[in-house]
Amino acid sequence: MDYGRARIGLAIATAEARLARPLTTLERINRNEDMRRLRELVREHEVKQIVVGLPLLLDGTRGEMARKRSGSRNARENRSAFPWKWWTNA
């Protein structure tokens, strides 16, 4: 999952796959509606884990969106019934 200000990019892979394939892009509405649509897709595709990208700047430090995502990490995990994995682009 690529979680941005305006859109959420989603890709999907099987447990055996090394690369994900694009699934869809969601236009952001609000936090509750975004999570509702994400939960719907998780059920529809029988997702076992969500991997959230944490973008790094060219110097290897976390950018603004990575810091915002890390700050809301616990709240998001507590509202969902599926495991989250956080991944840097390094």
PDB file of C-alpha atoms in Angstrom:
ATOM      1  CA  MET A   1       0.000   0.000   0.000  1.00  0.00           C
ATOM      2  CA  ASP A   2       1.242   3.452  -0.929  1.00  0.00           C
ATOM      3  CA  TYR A   3      -0.591   5.841   1.376  1.00  0.00           C
ATOM      4  CA  GLY A   4      -0.555   9.403   0.047  1.00  0.00           C
ATOM      5  CA  ARG A   5      -2.359  12.675   0.749  1.00  0.00           C
ATOM      6  CA  ALA A   6      -4.756  12.405  -2.210  1.00  0.00           C
ATOM      7  CA  ARG A   7      -4.686   8.714  -3.136  1.00  0.00           C
ATOM      8  CA  ILE A   8      -3.972   5.246  -1.775  1.00  0.00           C
ATOM      9  CA  GLY A   9      -2.207   2.975  -4.239  1.00  0.00           C
ATOM     10  CA  LEU A  10      -2.878  -0.738  -3.762  1.00  0.00           C
ATOM     11  CA  ALA A  11      -1.126  -3.791  -5.152  1.00  0.00           C
ATOM     12  CA  ILE A  12      -1.625  -7.478  -4.403  1.00  0.00           C
ATOM     13  CA  ALA A  13       0.541 -10.604  -4.419  1.00  0.00           C
ATOM     14  CA  THR A  14       0.256 -14.231  -3.403  1.00  0.00           C
ATOM     15  CA  ALA A  15       2.365 -15.520  -0.519  1.00  0.00           C
ATOM     16  CA  GLU A  16       4.687 -17.180  -3.046  1.00  0.00           C
ATOM     17  CA  ALA A  17       5.071 -14.122  -5.290  1.00  0.00           C
ATOM     18  CA  ARG A  18       8.132 -11.938  -5.153  1.00  0.00           C
ATOM     19  CA  LEU A  19       6.462  -9.016  -6.917  1.00  0.00           C
ATOM     20  CA  ALA A  20       3.065  -7.477  -6.397  1.00  0.00           C
ATOM     21  CA  ARG A  21       0.763  -6.555  -9.272  1.00  0.00           C
ATOM     22  CA  PRO A  22      -1.270  -3.338  -9.298  1.00  0.00           C
ATOM     23  CA  LEU A  23      -4.779  -3.690  -7.874  1.00  0.00           C
ATOM     24  CA  THR A  24      -6.372  -0.234  -7.759  1.00  0.00           C
ATOM     25  CA  THR A  25      -5.974   3.358  -6.667  1.00  0.00           C
ATOM     26  CA  LEU A  26      -8.416   4.816  -4.155  1.00  0.00           C
ATOM     27  CA  GLU A  27      -9.096   8.530  -4.116  1.00  0.00           C
ATOM     28  CA  ARG A  28      -8.896   9.639  -0.476  1.00  0.00           C
ATOM     29  CA  ILE A  29     -12.196  10.793   1.030  1.00  0.00           C
ATOM     30  CA  ASN A  30     -11.730  10.780   4.807  1.00  0.00           C
ATOM     31  CA  ARG A  31     -10.108   8.417   7.280  1.00  0.00           C
ATOM     32  CA  ASN A  32     -13.282   6.460   8.119  1.00  0.00           C
ATOM     33  CA  GLU A  33     -14.375   6.014   4.510  1.00  0.00           C
ATOM     34  CA  ASP A  34     -10.837   5.159   3.398  1.00  0.00           C
ATOM     35  CA  MET A  35     -10.609   2.435   6.057  1.00  0.00           C
ATOM     36  CA  ARG A  36     -14.077   1.112   5.184  1.00  0.00           C
ATOM     37  CA  ARG A  37     -13.118   0.726   1.506  1.00  0.00           C
ATOM     38  CA  LEU A  38      -9.793  -0.834   2.459  1.00  0.00           C
ATOM     39  CA  ARG A  39     -11.524  -3.372   4.741  1.00  0.00           C
ATOM     40  CA  GLU A  40     -13.911  -4.218   1.894  1.00  0.00           C
ATOM     41  CA  LEU A  41     -11.018  -4.915  -0.490  1.00  0.00           C
ATOM     42  CA  VAL A  42      -9.206  -6.949   2.184  1.00  0.00           C
ATOM     43  CA  ARG A  43     -12.257  -9.201   2.580  1.00  0.00           C
ATOM     44  CA  GLU A  44     -12.896  -9.439  -1.157  1.00  0.00           C
ATOM     45  CA  HIS A  45      -9.313 -10.494  -1.933  1.00  0.00           C
ATOM     46  CA  GLU A  46      -8.794 -12.520   1.283  1.00  0.00           C
ATOM     47  CA  VAL A  47      -5.743 -10.460   2.244  1.00  0.00           C
ATOM     48  CA  LYS A  48      -3.622 -11.930   5.045  1.00  0.00           C
ATOM     49  CA  GLN A  49      -1.258  -8.987   5.560  1.00  0.00           C
ATOM     50  CA  ILE A  50      -0.994  -5.354   4.481  1.00  0.00           C
ATOM     51  CA  VAL A  51       2.440  -3.956   3.668  1.00  0.00           C
ATOM     52  CA  VAL A  52       2.638  -0.178   3.937  1.00  0.00           C
ATOM     53  CA  GLY A  53       5.477   1.618   2.187  1.00  0.00           C
ATOM     54  CA  LEU A  54       7.390   4.193   4.222  1.00  0.00           C
ATOM     55  CA  PRO A  55       9.067   6.467   1.674  1.00  0.00           C
ATOM     56  CA  LEU A  56      12.566   7.661   2.382  1.00  0.00           C
ATOM     57  CA  LEU A  57      14.258  10.776   1.106  1.00  0.00           C
ATOM     58  CA  LEU A  58      17.346  10.498  -1.099  1.00  0.00           C
ATOM     59  CA  ASP A  59      19.573  10.859   1.979  1.00  0.00           C
ATOM     60  CA  GLY A  60      17.873   7.849   3.624  1.00  0.00           C
ATOM     61  CA  THR A  61      15.866   9.792   6.220  1.00  0.00           C
ATOM     62  CA  ARG A  62      12.094   9.524   6.546  1.00  0.00           C
ATOM     63  CA  GLY A  63      10.070  12.011   4.560  1.00  0.00           C
ATOM     64  CA  GLU A  64       6.966  13.861   5.725  1.00  0.00           C
ATOM     65  CA  MET A  65       4.503  11.092   4.742  1.00  0.00           C
ATOM     66  CA  ALA A  66       6.659   8.420   6.402  1.00  0.00           C
ATOM     67  CA  ARG A  67       6.664  10.401   9.659  1.00  0.00           C
ATOM     68  CA  LYS A  68       2.884  10.923   9.470  1.00  0.00           C
ATOM     69  CA  ARG A  69       2.273   7.225   8.792  1.00  0.00           C
ATOM     70  CA  SER A  70       4.500   6.136  11.644  1.00  0.00           C
ATOM     71  CA  GLY A  71       2.646   8.494  13.986  1.00  0.00           C
ATOM     72  CA  SER A  72      -0.745   6.996  13.121  1.00  0.00           C
ATOM     73  CA  ARG A  73       0.523   3.431  12.995  1.00  0.00           C
ATOM     74  CA  ASN A  74      -0.882   2.196  16.313  1.00  0.00           C
ATOM     75  CA  ALA A  75      -4.291   3.763  15.743  1.00  0.00           C
ATOM     76  CA  ARG A  76      -4.593   2.121  12.336  1.00  0.00           C
ATOM     77  CA  GLU A  77      -3.436  -1.276  13.606  1.00  0.00           C
ATOM     78  CA  ASN A  78      -5.871  -1.154  16.526  1.00  0.00           C
ATOM     79  CA  ARG A  79      -8.845  -0.485  14.221  1.00  0.00           C
ATOM     80  CA  SER A  80      -8.177  -3.427  11.933  1.00  0.00           C
ATOM     81  CA  ALA A  81      -8.436  -7.175  12.197  1.00  0.00           C
ATOM     82  CA  PHE A  82      -5.476  -7.832   9.900  1.00  0.00           C
ATOM     83  CA  PRO A  83      -1.729  -7.526  10.459  1.00  0.00           C
ATOM     84  CA  TRP A  84       0.216  -4.554   9.092  1.00  0.00           C
ATOM     85  CA  LYS A  85       3.850  -4.616   8.017  1.00  0.00           C
ATOM     86  CA  TRP A  86       5.800  -1.397   7.535  1.00  0.00           C
ATOM     87  CA  TRP A  87       8.398  -1.360   4.763  1.00  0.00           C
ATOM     88  CA  THR A  88      10.932   1.265   3.742  1.00  0.00           C
ATOM     89  CA  ASN A  89      11.883   1.815   0.140  1.00  0.00           C
ATOM     90  CA  ALA A  90      15.574   1.342   0.964  1.00  0.00           C
TER      91      ALA A  90
END
